[in-house]
Coordinates of C-alpha atoms and ligand atoms in Angstrom, one line a residue:
X1 CA 0.1 0.0 -0.2
X2 CA 1.4 3.4 -0.8
X3 CA 1.4 6.1 1.7
X4 CA -1.1 8.0 -0.2
X5 CA -3.6 5.0 -0.1
X6 CA -2.7 4.6 3.6
X7 CA -3.8 8.2 4.3
X8 CA -7.0 7.9 2.2
X9 CA -8.1 4.6 3.9
X10 CA -7.1 6.2 7.2
X11 CA -9.4 9.3 6.7
X12 CA -12.1 6.8 5.6
X13 CA -11.8 4.6 8.7
X14 CA -11.6 7.8 11.0
X15 CA -14.8 9.0 9.4
X16 CA -16.5 5.7 10.0
X17 CA -15.4 5.8 13.6
X18 CA -16.8 9.3 14.2
X19 CA -20.3 8.3 12.5
X20 CA -20.5 5.4 14.7
X21 CA -20.0 7.5 17.9
X22 CA -22.3 10.2 16.8
X23 CA -25.3 8.1 17.9
X24 CA -24.3 8.0 21.5
X25 CA -24.3 10.6 24.2
X26 CA -20.8 11.8 24.2
X27 CA -19.2 14.2 26.6
X28 CA -18.5 17.9 25.1
X29 CA -16.2 20.4 26.8
X30 CA -15.1 23.8 26.2
X31 CA -11.6 24.2 25.2
X32 CA -10.3 27.8 25.3
X33 CA -13.8 29.5 25.6
X34 CA -17.4 28.6 25.3
X35 CA -17.2 29.3 21.5
X36 CA -14.4 26.4 21.3
X37 CA -15.7 23.0 21.7
X38 CA -14.3 19.6 22.0
X39 CA -15.8 16.2 22.4
X40 CA -14.5 12.9 23.6
X41 CA -15.0 11.7 20.0
X42 CA -12.3 14.3 18.8
X43 CA -9.9 12.7 21.2
X44 CA -10.8 9.1 20.5
X45 CA -10.5 9.8 16.6
X46 CA -7.3 11.6 17.0
X47 CA -5.8 8.8 19.2
X48 CA -7.0 6.4 16.5
X49 CA -5.3 8.2 13.7
X50 CA -2.0 8.7 15.7
X51 CA -1.9 4.7 16.6
X52 CA -2.4 3.8 13.0
X53 CA 0.4 6.1 11.9
X54 CA 2.7 4.9 14.6
X55 CA 2.1 1.3 13.6
X56 CA 2.5 1.9 9.9
X57 CA 5.2 4.3 10.0
X58 CA 6.9 4.4 13.5
X59 CA 9.6 7.1 12.6
X60 CA 7.1 9.5 11.4
X61 CA 6.1 12.7 13.5
X62 CA 2.7 13.6 14.2
X63 CA 0.9 17.0 15.1
X64 CA -2.7 16.6 16.0
X65 CA -5.0 19.3 17.2
X66 CA -6.2 17.7 20.3
X67 CA -2.5 16.6 21.6
X68 CA -0.9 19.9 20.7
X69 CA 0.1 20.3 24.4
X70 CA 2.3 17.4 24.3
X71 CA 4.7 19.1 22.1
X72 CA 6.7 22.0 23.5
X73 CA 5.7 24.2 20.6
X74 CA 5.1 24.0 16.8
X75 CA 8.7 24.4 15.8
X76 CA 8.5 21.0 14.2
X77 CA 6.7 22.5 11.3
X78 CA 9.8 24.8 10.6
X79 CA 12.4 22.3 11.9
X80 CA 11.5 18.8 10.9
X81 CA 13.4 17.3 8.0
X82 CA 11.5 13.9 8.2
X83 CA 7.9 13.0 7.5
X84 CA 5.5 15.3 9.6
X85 CA 1.8 14.3 9.8
X86 CA -0.7 17.2 10.5
X87 CA -4.2 16.0 11.5
X88 CA -7.4 17.5 12.6
X89 CA -9.6 14.4 13.7
X90 CA -12.8 16.5 13.4
X91 CA -12.7 19.9 11.5
X92 CA -16.0 21.3 12.2
X93 CA -16.6 20.1 15.9
X94 CA -19.6 22.6 16.3
X95 CA -21.4 20.8 13.6
X96 CA -20.8 17.4 15.1
X97 CA -22.0 18.5 18.5
X98 CA -25.1 20.0 16.9
X99 CA -25.8 16.8 14.8
X100 CA -25.2 18.7 11.5
X101 CA -23.3 17.3 8.6
X102 CA -20.2 19.2 7.3
X103 CA -17.5 18.1 9.6
X104 CA -14.5 16.4 8.1
X105 CA -11.3 14.5 9.0
X106 CA -8.3 16.5 7.7
X107 CA -5.0 14.7 7.5
X108 CA -2.0 16.3 5.8
X109 CA 1.7 15.1 5.4
X110 CA 5.0 17.2 5.2
X111 CA 8.3 15.9 4.0
X112 CA 11.3 18.1 4.5
X113 CA 9.1 21.2 5.3
X114 CA 6.8 20.7 2.0
X115 CA 3.4 19.7 1.9
X116 CA 3.2 16.4 0.1
X117 CA -0.3 14.9 0.7
X118 CA -3.5 16.3 1.7
X119 CA -6.7 14.2 2.5
X120 CA -10.1 15.7 3.6
X121 CA -12.9 13.3 4.3
X122 CA -16.6 14.2 4.6
X123 CA -18.3 11.2 6.2
X124 CA -21.9 12.1 5.4
X125 CA -21.6 12.2 1.7
X126 CA -18.6 9.8 1.9
X127 CA -16.7 12.1 -0.4
X128 CA -12.9 11.7 -0.2
X129 CA -10.8 14.8 -1.5
X130 CA -7.1 14.3 -1.6
X131 CA -4.2 15.7 -3.3
X132 CA -0.4 14.8 -3.9
X133 CA 2.2 17.2 -4.6
X134 CA 2.8 17.5 -8.4
X135 CA 0.1 14.9 -9.2
X136 CA -3.1 16.9 -9.1
X137 CA -6.1 16.8 -6.7
X138 CA -9.2 14.3 -6.7
X139 CA -12.5 13.5 -5.3
X140 CA -12.2 9.7 -5.1
X141 CA -10.7 9.2 -8.7
X142 CA -12.0 12.1 -10.5
X143 CA -9.5 14.8 -11.1
X144 CA -10.4 18.3 -9.7
X145 CA -10.0 21.7 -11.3
X146 CA -10.9 25.1 -9.9
X147 CA -13.5 27.1 -11.8
X148 CA -12.8 29.5 -14.6
X149 CA -14.9 32.3 -13.2
X150 CA -12.9 35.7 -13.4
X151 CA -15.8 37.8 -12.0
X152 CA -16.0 38.6 -8.4
X153 CA -20.0 39.3 -8.9
X154 CA -20.4 35.8 -10.4
X155 CA -18.5 34.1 -7.6
X156 CA -19.7 32.0 -4.7
X157 CA -17.5 32.6 -1.7
X158 CA -17.5 31.0 1.7
X159 CA -16.1 31.6 5.2
X160 CA -16.2 30.3 8.7
X161 CA -16.9 31.9 12.1
X162 CA -13.9 31.4 14.4
X163 CA -13.9 30.8 18.0
X164 CA -11.9 33.9 18.8
X165 CA -14.9 36.2 18.7
X166 CA -13.2 39.5 19.7
X167 CA -10.9 39.6 16.9
X168 CA -11.0 36.8 14.4
X169 CA -14.9 36.5 14.0
X170 CA -15.4 40.3 14.1
X171 CA -13.0 40.6 11.1
X172 CA -15.0 37.8 9.4
X173 CA -18.3 39.7 10.0
X174 CA -16.7 43.0 8.8
X175 CA -15.6 41.1 5.7
X176 CA -19.0 39.9 5.0
X177 CA -20.1 43.5 5.1
X178 CA -17.5 44.3 2.6
X179 CA -17.9 41.3 0.1
X180 CA -21.4 40.4 0.6
X181 CA -22.9 42.7 -1.8
X182 CA -20.2 42.4 -4.4
X183 CA -20.2 38.6 -4.8
X184 CA -22.8 36.4 -6.2
X185 CA -23.2 34.9 -2.7
X186 CA -21.6 33.5 0.5
X187 CA -21.8 30.2 2.1
X188 CA -20.6 28.8 5.4
X189 CA -20.5 24.9 6.0
X190 CA -18.7 25.0 9.2
X191 CA -15.2 23.2 8.3
X192 CA -12.3 25.1 6.9
X193 CA -10.9 21.9 5.3
X194 CA -14.3 21.3 3.6
X195 CA -14.4 25.0 2.3
X196 CA -10.9 24.5 0.9
X197 CA -11.8 21.0 -0.6
X198 CA -14.8 22.7 -2.1
X199 CA -12.8 25.5 -3.8
X200 CA -10.6 22.7 -5.2
X201 CA -13.6 20.9 -6.5
X202 CA -14.9 23.8 -8.3
X203 CA -18.1 24.1 -6.2
X204 CA -16.8 27.6 -4.6
X205 CA -14.7 30.2 -6.3
X206 CA -13.2 31.3 -3.0
X207 CA -13.0 31.0 0.8
X208 CA -11.4 33.3 3.5
X209 CA -11.2 33.2 7.3
X210 CA -9.2 34.6 10.1
X211 CA -7.6 32.9 13.3
X212 CA -7.2 29.4 11.7
X213 CA -4.4 26.8 12.7
X214 CA -2.4 24.7 10.5
X215 CA -4.3 21.4 11.2
X216 CA -7.5 23.1 9.9
X217 CA -6.0 23.9 6.6
X218 CA -2.8 22.0 5.8
X219 CA -4.7 19.3 3.7
X220 CA -7.3 21.6 2.0
X221 CA -4.1 24.0 1.1
X222 CA -2.7 21.4 -1.1
X223 CA -6.0 20.3 -2.6
X224 CA -6.6 24.0 -3.7
X225 CA -3.0 24.3 -5.0
X226 CA -3.1 20.9 -7.0
X227 CA -6.6 21.9 -8.3
X228 CA -5.1 25.0 -10.0
X229 CA -6.1 27.4 -7.4
X230 CA -4.3 29.8 -5.1
X231 CA -3.9 30.1 -1.5
X232 CA -2.3 33.0 0.3
X233 CA -2.6 34.8 3.6
X234 CA -5.2 37.4 3.8
X235 CA -2.7 40.2 2.7
X236 CA -1.7 38.3 -0.2
X237 CA 1.6 37.2 1.4
X238 CA 2.6 33.5 0.7
X239 CA 0.8 30.9 2.7
X240 CA 3.1 29.3 5.3
X241 CA 2.5 26.7 8.3
X242 CA 2.0 30.1 10.5
X243 CA -0.7 31.5 8.3
X244 CA -3.7 32.2 10.4
X245 CA -5.7 34.4 8.1
X246 CA -6.4 32.8 4.8
X247 CA -7.5 33.5 1.3
X248 CA -8.1 30.7 -1.2
X249 CA -9.3 31.1 -4.6
X250 CA -9.7 29.7 -8.2
X251 CA -6.7 32.1 -8.7
X252 CA -8.7 34.1 -11.5
X253 CA -10.6 36.2 -8.8
X254 CA -7.8 36.2 -6.1
X255 CA -6.7 39.8 -6.7
X256 CA -10.3 41.4 -6.9
X257 CA -11.1 39.1 -3.9
X258 CA -8.1 40.3 -1.9
X259 CA -8.8 44.0 -2.8
X260 CA -12.4 43.7 -1.8
X261 CA -11.6 42.4 1.6
X262 CA -8.7 44.7 2.4
X263 CA -10.5 48.0 1.0
X264 CA -12.4 47.8 4.2
X265 CA -9.3 48.3 6.4
X266 CA -8.3 51.5 4.4
X267 CA -11.8 52.9 5.2
X268 CA -11.6 52.1 8.9
Ligands
IPD1 C1 -13.0 25.0 13.2 C2 -13.6 25.0 11.8 C3 -14.5 26.1 11.5 C4 -13.7 27.4 11.5 C5 -13.1 27.6 13.0 C6 -12.0 26.4 13.1 P1 -12.5 22.9 14.8 O1 -12.0 24.0 13.5 O2 -12.6 24.7 10.7 O3 -15.0 26.2 10.2 O4 -14.7 28.4 11.4 O5 -12.3 28.7 12.8 O6 -11.4 26.5 14.4 O7 -12.2 23.6 15.9 O8 -13.9 22.5 14.5 O9 -11.4 21.8 14.3
CA2 CA1 -11.0 19.9 15.2

């Protein structure tokens, strides 16, 4: 089994585990605030993924959202020359807690500080989005390409509502005020990874959000790139493992998308 096949099967198995657990009464806790939830299923799923990676690839390093405190910091992202997995066992925990679809399993792999593999699995529709560096992006076996739309007024955009309400969520809402009347429309599905996969799949022209973490976006980043799209930080600077505020698009609307969001700041 190739490492890509391994990662795809792992995301599917993790998704099945989440679905099984969704039918019982699971414990929900607040993480950094009441807007930031975690369930015992997030932790169970992360343990499952980490265990499978450790069995198959004992020398590989792993960064997981729910065990980040086990690491001194995120310096592995800049320093590791080896294989480094970046996982979010449930991206869209708020959806999961509320019995809504749209949450995903997000699994990415870096090698020598480059993203080489990204898998996003949406268990309700059982859609498996994945990309391998230099080999394209796919939904199952179908190759993905971003849309050709070059007009922001014809673009369906998306965003999310981060748990940091004072800064990040406020900026999202300001952005909606700015771009809501200029774009075709706006959607919010509740998972950053899913928004990025949908940009790659040509279902959305763009996605922006503030205050994210690398595990939310690592896999989706590669899917957008390999589908021919563009991902930068919100100021148009290159995407890095430290990017918190993200702008992803089909590439053709990127500049006008960027300008529309940033014009707001110059009017403040
Ligand atoms: C969240 C989701 C959500 C986004 C939040 C993220 P989590 O991740 O990606 O769509 O709006 O900013 O924190 O906490 O469910 O893994
Ligand atoms: Ca999560």
